[in-house]
mmCIF file of C-alpha atoms in Angstrom:
data_model
loop_
_atom_site.group_PDB
_atom_site.id
_atom_site.type_symbol
_atom_site.label_atom_id
_atom_site.label_comp_id
_atom_site.label_asym_id
_atom_site.label_seq_id
_atom_site.Cartn_x
_atom_site.Cartn_y
_atom_site.Cartn_z
ATOM 1 C CA MET A 1 120.285 47.430 235.954
ATOM 2 C CA GLN A 2 122.953 45.572 237.780
ATOM 3 C CA ASN A 3 124.730 46.155 234.905
ATOM 4 C CA LEU A 4 124.016 49.634 235.079
ATOM 5 C CA ALA A 5 124.693 49.742 238.422
ATOM 6 C CA ASN A 6 128.126 47.993 238.170
ATOM 7 C CA ALA A 7 129.384 50.413 235.614
ATOM 8 C CA LEU A 8 128.804 53.310 237.628
ATOM 9 C CA LYS A 9 130.280 51.647 240.690
ATOM 10 C CA THR A 10 133.298 51.609 238.703
ATOM 11 C CA GLU A 11 133.411 54.766 237.094
ATOM 12 C CA LEU A 12 132.861 56.463 240.869
ATOM 13 C CA GLU A 13 135.850 54.143 241.643
ATOM 14 C CA ILE A 14 137.773 55.805 238.849
ATOM 15 C CA LEU A 15 136.991 59.411 239.551
ATOM 16 C CA GLY A 16 138.360 58.648 243.275
ATOM 17 C CA ALA A 17 135.288 57.587 245.258
ATOM 18 C CA THR A 18 135.264 55.112 247.841
ATOM 19 C CA ILE A 19 132.352 53.126 248.165
ATOM 20 C CA VAL A 20 131.541 51.878 251.923
ATOM 21 C CA LYS A 21 128.599 49.346 252.862
ATOM 22 C CA ASP A 22 127.606 50.620 256.191
ATOM 23 C CA GLU A 23 124.319 51.282 257.965
ATOM 24 C CA ILE A 24 123.798 55.023 259.062
ATOM 25 C CA VAL A 25 122.426 55.280 262.651
ATOM 26 C CA SER A 26 123.373 58.930 263.903
ATOM 27 C CA TRP A 27 124.853 62.213 263.250
ATOM 28 C CA GLU A 28 127.525 64.142 264.543
ATOM 29 C CA PHE A 29 127.505 68.180 264.659
ATOM 30 C CA SER A 30 129.425 71.231 264.465
ATOM 31 C CA GLY A 31 127.217 74.410 265.316
ATOM 32 C CA ALA A 32 124.691 74.844 262.132
ATOM 33 C CA ASN A 33 126.537 71.926 260.097
ATOM 34 C CA ILE A 34 126.973 68.243 260.352
ATOM 35 C CA ALA A 35 129.848 66.955 260.740
ATOM 36 C CA LYS A 36 129.711 63.141 260.705
ATOM 37 C CA ALA A 37 127.345 60.614 259.746
ATOM 38 C CA VAL A 38 127.791 57.695 261.988
ATOM 39 C CA GLY A 39 127.404 54.338 260.954
ATOM 40 C CA LYS A 40 127.484 50.757 262.536
ATOM 41 C CA GLU A 41 130.953 50.185 261.044
ATOM 42 C CA GLY A 42 132.456 53.572 261.376
ATOM 43 C CA SER A 43 131.946 57.492 261.116
ATOM 44 C CA TYR A 44 132.503 59.234 257.838
ATOM 45 C CA GLU A 45 133.385 63.542 257.860
ATOM 46 C CA GLY A 46 132.050 65.396 255.128
ATOM 47 C CA ASP A 47 131.546 68.850 254.082
ATOM 48 C CA THR A 48 128.295 68.173 252.441
ATOM 49 C CA PHE A 49 126.096 65.100 252.786
ATOM 50 C CA VAL A 50 123.538 63.788 250.222
ATOM 51 C CA LEU A 51 120.617 61.874 251.939
ATOM 52 C CA SER A 52 118.943 59.137 249.034
ATOM 53 C CA THR A 53 117.714 56.899 251.374
ATOM 54 C CA GLY A 54 114.762 55.754 249.602
ATOM 55 C CA ILE A 55 111.354 54.902 251.848
ATOM 56 C CA ASN A 56 113.432 55.121 255.200
ATOM 57 C CA THR A 57 112.954 58.545 256.948
ATOM 58 C CA GLN A 58 114.973 57.540 260.089
ATOM 59 C CA PRO A 59 118.092 59.374 258.909
ATOM 60 C CA ALA A 60 116.127 62.504 258.751
ATOM 61 C CA SER A 61 114.186 62.388 261.552
ATOM 62 C CA LYS A 62 117.173 61.994 263.639
ATOM 63 C CA ILE A 63 118.123 65.640 263.070
ATOM 64 C CA GLY A 64 114.194 66.704 263.387
ATOM 65 C CA THR A 65 113.187 66.754 259.758
ATOM 66 C CA LYS A 66 109.894 65.247 258.564
ATOM 67 C CA LEU A 67 109.794 64.059 255.449
ATOM 68 C CA ASN A 68 106.397 64.183 253.088
ATOM 69 C CA LEU A 69 107.435 61.012 251.891
ATOM 70 C CA ILE A 70 105.299 57.847 251.390
ATOM 71 C CA PRO A 71 106.403 54.386 251.238
ATOM 72 C CA ALA A 72 104.868 51.885 248.603
ATOM 73 C CA LYS A 73 105.168 48.471 247.369
ATOM 74 C CA PHE A 74 104.741 46.765 243.721
ATOM 75 C CA TYR A 75 106.033 43.251 242.315
ATOM 76 C CA SER A 76 107.992 42.539 239.661
ATOM 77 C CA VAL A 77 107.895 39.143 237.537
ATOM 78 C CA ASP A 78 110.686 38.023 235.380
ATOM 79 C CA ILE A 79 109.818 35.636 232.901
ATOM 80 C CA LYS A 80 111.636 34.174 229.730
ATOM 81 C CA LEU A 81 109.972 34.099 226.244
ATOM 82 C CA ASP A 82 111.127 33.006 222.818
ATOM 83 C CA LYS A 83 112.413 35.547 220.795
ATOM 84 C CA ASP A 84 109.608 35.747 218.600
ATOM 85 C CA GLU A 85 107.189 36.415 221.554
ATOM 86 C CA ILE A 86 109.318 39.184 223.105
ATOM 87 C CA PRO A 87 107.470 42.615 222.098
ATOM 88 C CA SER A 88 109.961 45.185 220.480
ATOM 89 C CA ARG A 89 108.899 47.885 222.832
ATOM 90 C CA PRO A 90 107.617 48.315 226.652
ATOM 91 C CA ILE A 91 104.203 48.563 227.228
ATOM 92 C CA VAL A 92 102.184 50.793 229.250
ATOM 93 C CA LEU A 93 98.598 49.478 230.713
ATOM 94 C CA ASN A 94 97.435 52.548 232.465
ATOM 95 C CA ASP A 95 94.138 50.975 233.337
ATOM 96 C CA LEU A 96 96.184 48.470 235.476
ATOM 97 C CA PHE A 97 99.054 50.686 236.180
ATOM 98 C CA ALA A 98 101.179 48.006 234.790
ATOM 99 C CA LYS A 99 103.902 47.736 232.701
ATOM 100 C CA ILE A 100 105.647 45.138 230.526
ATOM 101 C CA MET A 101 109.661 45.501 229.521
ATOM 102 C CA PRO A 102 111.224 43.526 227.281
ATOM 103 C CA LYS A 103 114.644 42.004 228.071
ATOM 104 C CA ASN A 104 117.105 39.972 226.027
ATOM 105 C CA ASP A 105 115.599 36.702 227.128
ATOM 106 C CA GLY A 106 111.698 37.599 227.661
ATOM 107 C CA VAL A 107 110.055 40.432 229.813
ATOM 108 C CA LYS A 108 109.701 42.195 233.168
ATOM 109 C CA ILE A 109 105.929 42.622 234.421
ATOM 110 C CA ILE A 110 105.763 45.420 236.662
ATOM 111 C CA SER A 111 102.741 45.601 238.725
ATOM 112 C CA GLY A 112 100.906 48.477 240.081
ATOM 113 C CA LEU A 113 101.751 50.398 243.645
ATOM 114 C CA GLN A 114 100.291 49.156 247.036
ATOM 115 C CA ILE A 115 100.514 52.817 248.303
ATOM 116 C CA GLY A 116 101.628 52.762 252.085
ATOM 117 C CA ASN A 117 102.924 49.090 251.781
ATOM 118 C CA ILE A 118 105.665 48.470 253.437
ATOM 119 C CA ASP A 119 105.348 44.686 253.845
ATOM 120 C CA THR A 120 108.393 42.447 252.484
ATOM 121 C CA LEU A 121 106.733 39.418 251.886
ATOM 122 C CA VAL A 122 106.159 38.356 248.204
ATOM 123 C CA ARG A 123 102.108 37.221 248.422
ATOM 124 C CA MET A 124 101.435 34.666 245.485
ATOM 125 C CA ASP A 125 97.710 35.412 246.096
ATOM 126 C CA LYS A 126 98.525 39.185 244.810
ATOM 127 C CA ILE A 127 100.493 38.204 242.136
ATOM 128 C CA ASN A 128 98.418 35.938 240.642
ATOM 129 C CA GLU A 129 95.354 38.454 240.756
ATOM 130 C CA PHE A 130 97.365 40.722 238.918
ATOM 131 C CA LEU A 131 98.536 38.523 236.308
ATOM 132 C CA ASN A 132 95.292 36.920 235.424
ATOM 133 C CA ALA A 133 94.292 40.996 234.985
ATOM 134 C CA LEU A 134 96.937 40.982 232.596
ATOM 135 C CA LYS A 135 95.384 38.200 230.419
ATOM 136 C CA PRO A 136 93.197 40.068 228.417
ATOM 137 C CA PHE A 137 95.911 42.056 227.205
ATOM 138 C CA GLY A 138 98.680 39.849 226.190
ATOM 139 C CA ALA A 139 99.156 36.407 225.038
ATOM 140 C CA ILE A 140 101.794 35.336 228.114
ATOM 141 C CA TYR A 141 99.901 32.546 229.602
ATOM 142 C CA GLU A 142 102.766 30.388 230.364
ATOM 143 C CA LEU A 143 105.203 31.356 232.993
ATOM 144 C CA LYS A 144 108.698 30.080 231.854
ATOM 145 C CA ASP A 145 111.038 30.323 235.122
ATOM 146 C CA PRO A 146 109.435 33.040 236.650
ATOM 147 C CA ARG A 147 111.409 34.825 238.940
ATOM 148 C CA TYR A 148 109.215 36.867 241.744
ATOM 149 C CA LYS A 149 110.445 40.305 243.435
ATOM 150 C CA ALA A 150 108.956 42.814 246.268
ATOM 151 C CA ASN A 151 110.296 46.020 245.873
ATOM 152 C CA PHE A 152 109.717 49.380 247.494
ATOM 153 C CA ILE A 153 109.937 53.292 246.284
ATOM 154 C CA ALA A 154 109.080 56.198 247.879
ATOM 155 C CA ILE A 155 106.622 58.819 246.634
ATOM 156 C CA THR A 156 105.374 62.168 247.642
ATOM 157 C CA PRO A 157 101.623 63.840 247.568
ATOM 158 C CA ASN A 158 102.501 65.665 244.371
ATOM 159 C CA ASP A 159 104.905 63.223 242.375
ATOM 160 C CA MET A 160 107.508 65.030 242.689
ATOM 161 C CA PRO A 161 111.091 64.113 244.227
ATOM 162 C CA LEU A 162 112.927 65.452 247.376
ATOM 163 C CA LEU A 163 115.417 67.992 246.427
ATOM 164 C CA GLY A 164 117.474 70.479 248.184
ATOM 165 C CA ARG A 165 118.577 71.749 251.256
ATOM 166 C CA ASP A 166 117.931 70.790 254.775
ATOM 167 C CA GLU A 167 116.458 73.845 256.585
ATOM 168 C CA ALA A 168 118.185 73.472 260.016
ATOM 169 C CA TYR A 169 121.573 71.964 258.717
ATOM 170 C CA LYS A 170 122.181 73.563 254.864
ATOM 171 C CA ASN A 171 125.029 71.055 254.130
ATOM 172 C CA LEU A 172 123.205 68.237 254.434
ATOM 173 C CA VAL A 173 121.431 67.925 251.085
ATOM 174 C CA PHE A 174 118.155 66.044 250.186
ATOM 175 C CA ASN A 175 117.951 63.811 246.944
ATOM 176 C CA MET A 176 115.007 61.303 247.105
ATOM 177 C CA ALA A 177 111.171 60.107 246.575
ATOM 178 C CA HIS A 178 111.855 59.535 242.538
ATOM 179 C CA GLY A 179 108.897 57.261 242.320
ATOM 180 C CA ARG A 180 109.240 55.143 239.572
ATOM 181 C CA LEU A 181 110.885 57.368 237.457
ATOM 182 C CA GLY A 182 114.435 57.116 239.273
ATOM 183 C CA LEU A 183 116.164 56.341 235.941
ATOM 184 C CA SER A 184 114.559 59.263 233.935
ATOM 185 C CA PHE A 185 114.903 61.918 236.715
ATOM 186 C CA ALA A 186 118.371 60.826 237.182
ATOM 187 C CA PRO A 187 120.435 62.968 235.313
ATOM 188 C CA PHE A 188 118.705 66.285 235.667
ATOM 189 C CA CYS A 189 118.576 65.622 239.417
ATOM 190 C CA ALA A 190 122.249 64.964 239.455
ATOM 191 C CA ASP A 191 123.330 68.023 237.676
ATOM 192 C CA LEU A 192 121.103 70.213 240.108
ATOM 193 C CA ILE A 193 122.402 68.345 243.298
ATOM 194 C CA ALA A 194 126.100 68.955 241.642
ATOM 195 C CA ARG A 195 125.310 72.638 241.180
ATOM 196 C CA LEU A 196 123.895 73.278 244.407
ATOM 197 C CA ILE A 197 126.899 71.723 246.619
ATOM 198 C CA THR A 198 130.219 72.563 243.899
ATOM 199 C CA GLN A 199 128.579 76.211 243.516
ATOM 200 C CA ASP A 200 127.296 76.386 247.227
ATOM 201 C CA LYS A 201 124.448 77.473 246.070
ATOM 202 C CA ALA A 202 120.859 78.448 248.065
ATOM 203 C CA ASP A 203 117.910 76.226 246.959
ATOM 204 C CA VAL A 204 116.814 79.631 245.920
ATOM 205 C CA ASP A 205 119.169 80.070 243.667
ATOM 206 C CA ILE A 206 118.282 77.546 240.969
ATOM 207 C CA ASP A 207 115.186 78.420 239.679
ATOM 208 C CA GLU A 208 115.008 74.821 238.349
ATOM 209 C CA LEU A 209 115.362 73.370 241.332
ATOM 210 C CA LEU A 210 112.172 75.491 242.988
ATOM 211 C CA LEU A 211 110.262 74.353 240.185
ATOM 212 C CA PHE A 212 110.697 70.456 240.200
ATOM 213 C CA SER A 213 111.156 69.850 244.267
ATOM 214 C CA GLY A 214 108.208 68.868 246.057
ATOM 215 C CA PHE A 215 109.679 70.771 248.837
ATOM 216 C CA TYR A 216 108.437 73.878 247.349
ATOM 217 C CA GLN A 217 105.398 72.498 244.961
ATOM 218 C CA GLY A 218 102.443 72.206 246.570
#
């Protein structure tokens, strides 16, 4: 995942993008448009602003927009395995809402979701409970060099991402709440958002957006 992020960062910089690390704390307005995003380190002008803030709804709430978004927590456990123990393809255990993803040196085990949980602690009791539940489904009994991580995603009640323009400030576009399917949705969502912005379209002008966005599907 980090390799993909680095590759995307390099590609964006080649295309002329400037990567800024800052926390947006407020907005400045010009009539019915947002003029600047104001961060702790500086302010940033733009013709259009795309909001992709994960479980953080504060930037949207500061302009009076309430997002129907639910935070969820899950654990990932990276363990090393011998080459002949690594599965050849991902394993999905629907009963446990779990996944086992093969890696070059082992697997990444992904737990089910804890809906509404934003506790950042890595709770070993929860992880051990989850790993014990996996034992009947496989032969991973020894954890070699395990790495534990708490992860957070945003989901919606209808499991559809929030895509489209803000109702009040039309130059603010949402692209968020993709759940666990961020990588799968990325190319399609990027195309929708690009068409929305570069062709200066309204949400209602793009049929796929109306069908796929949680703003329009109940």
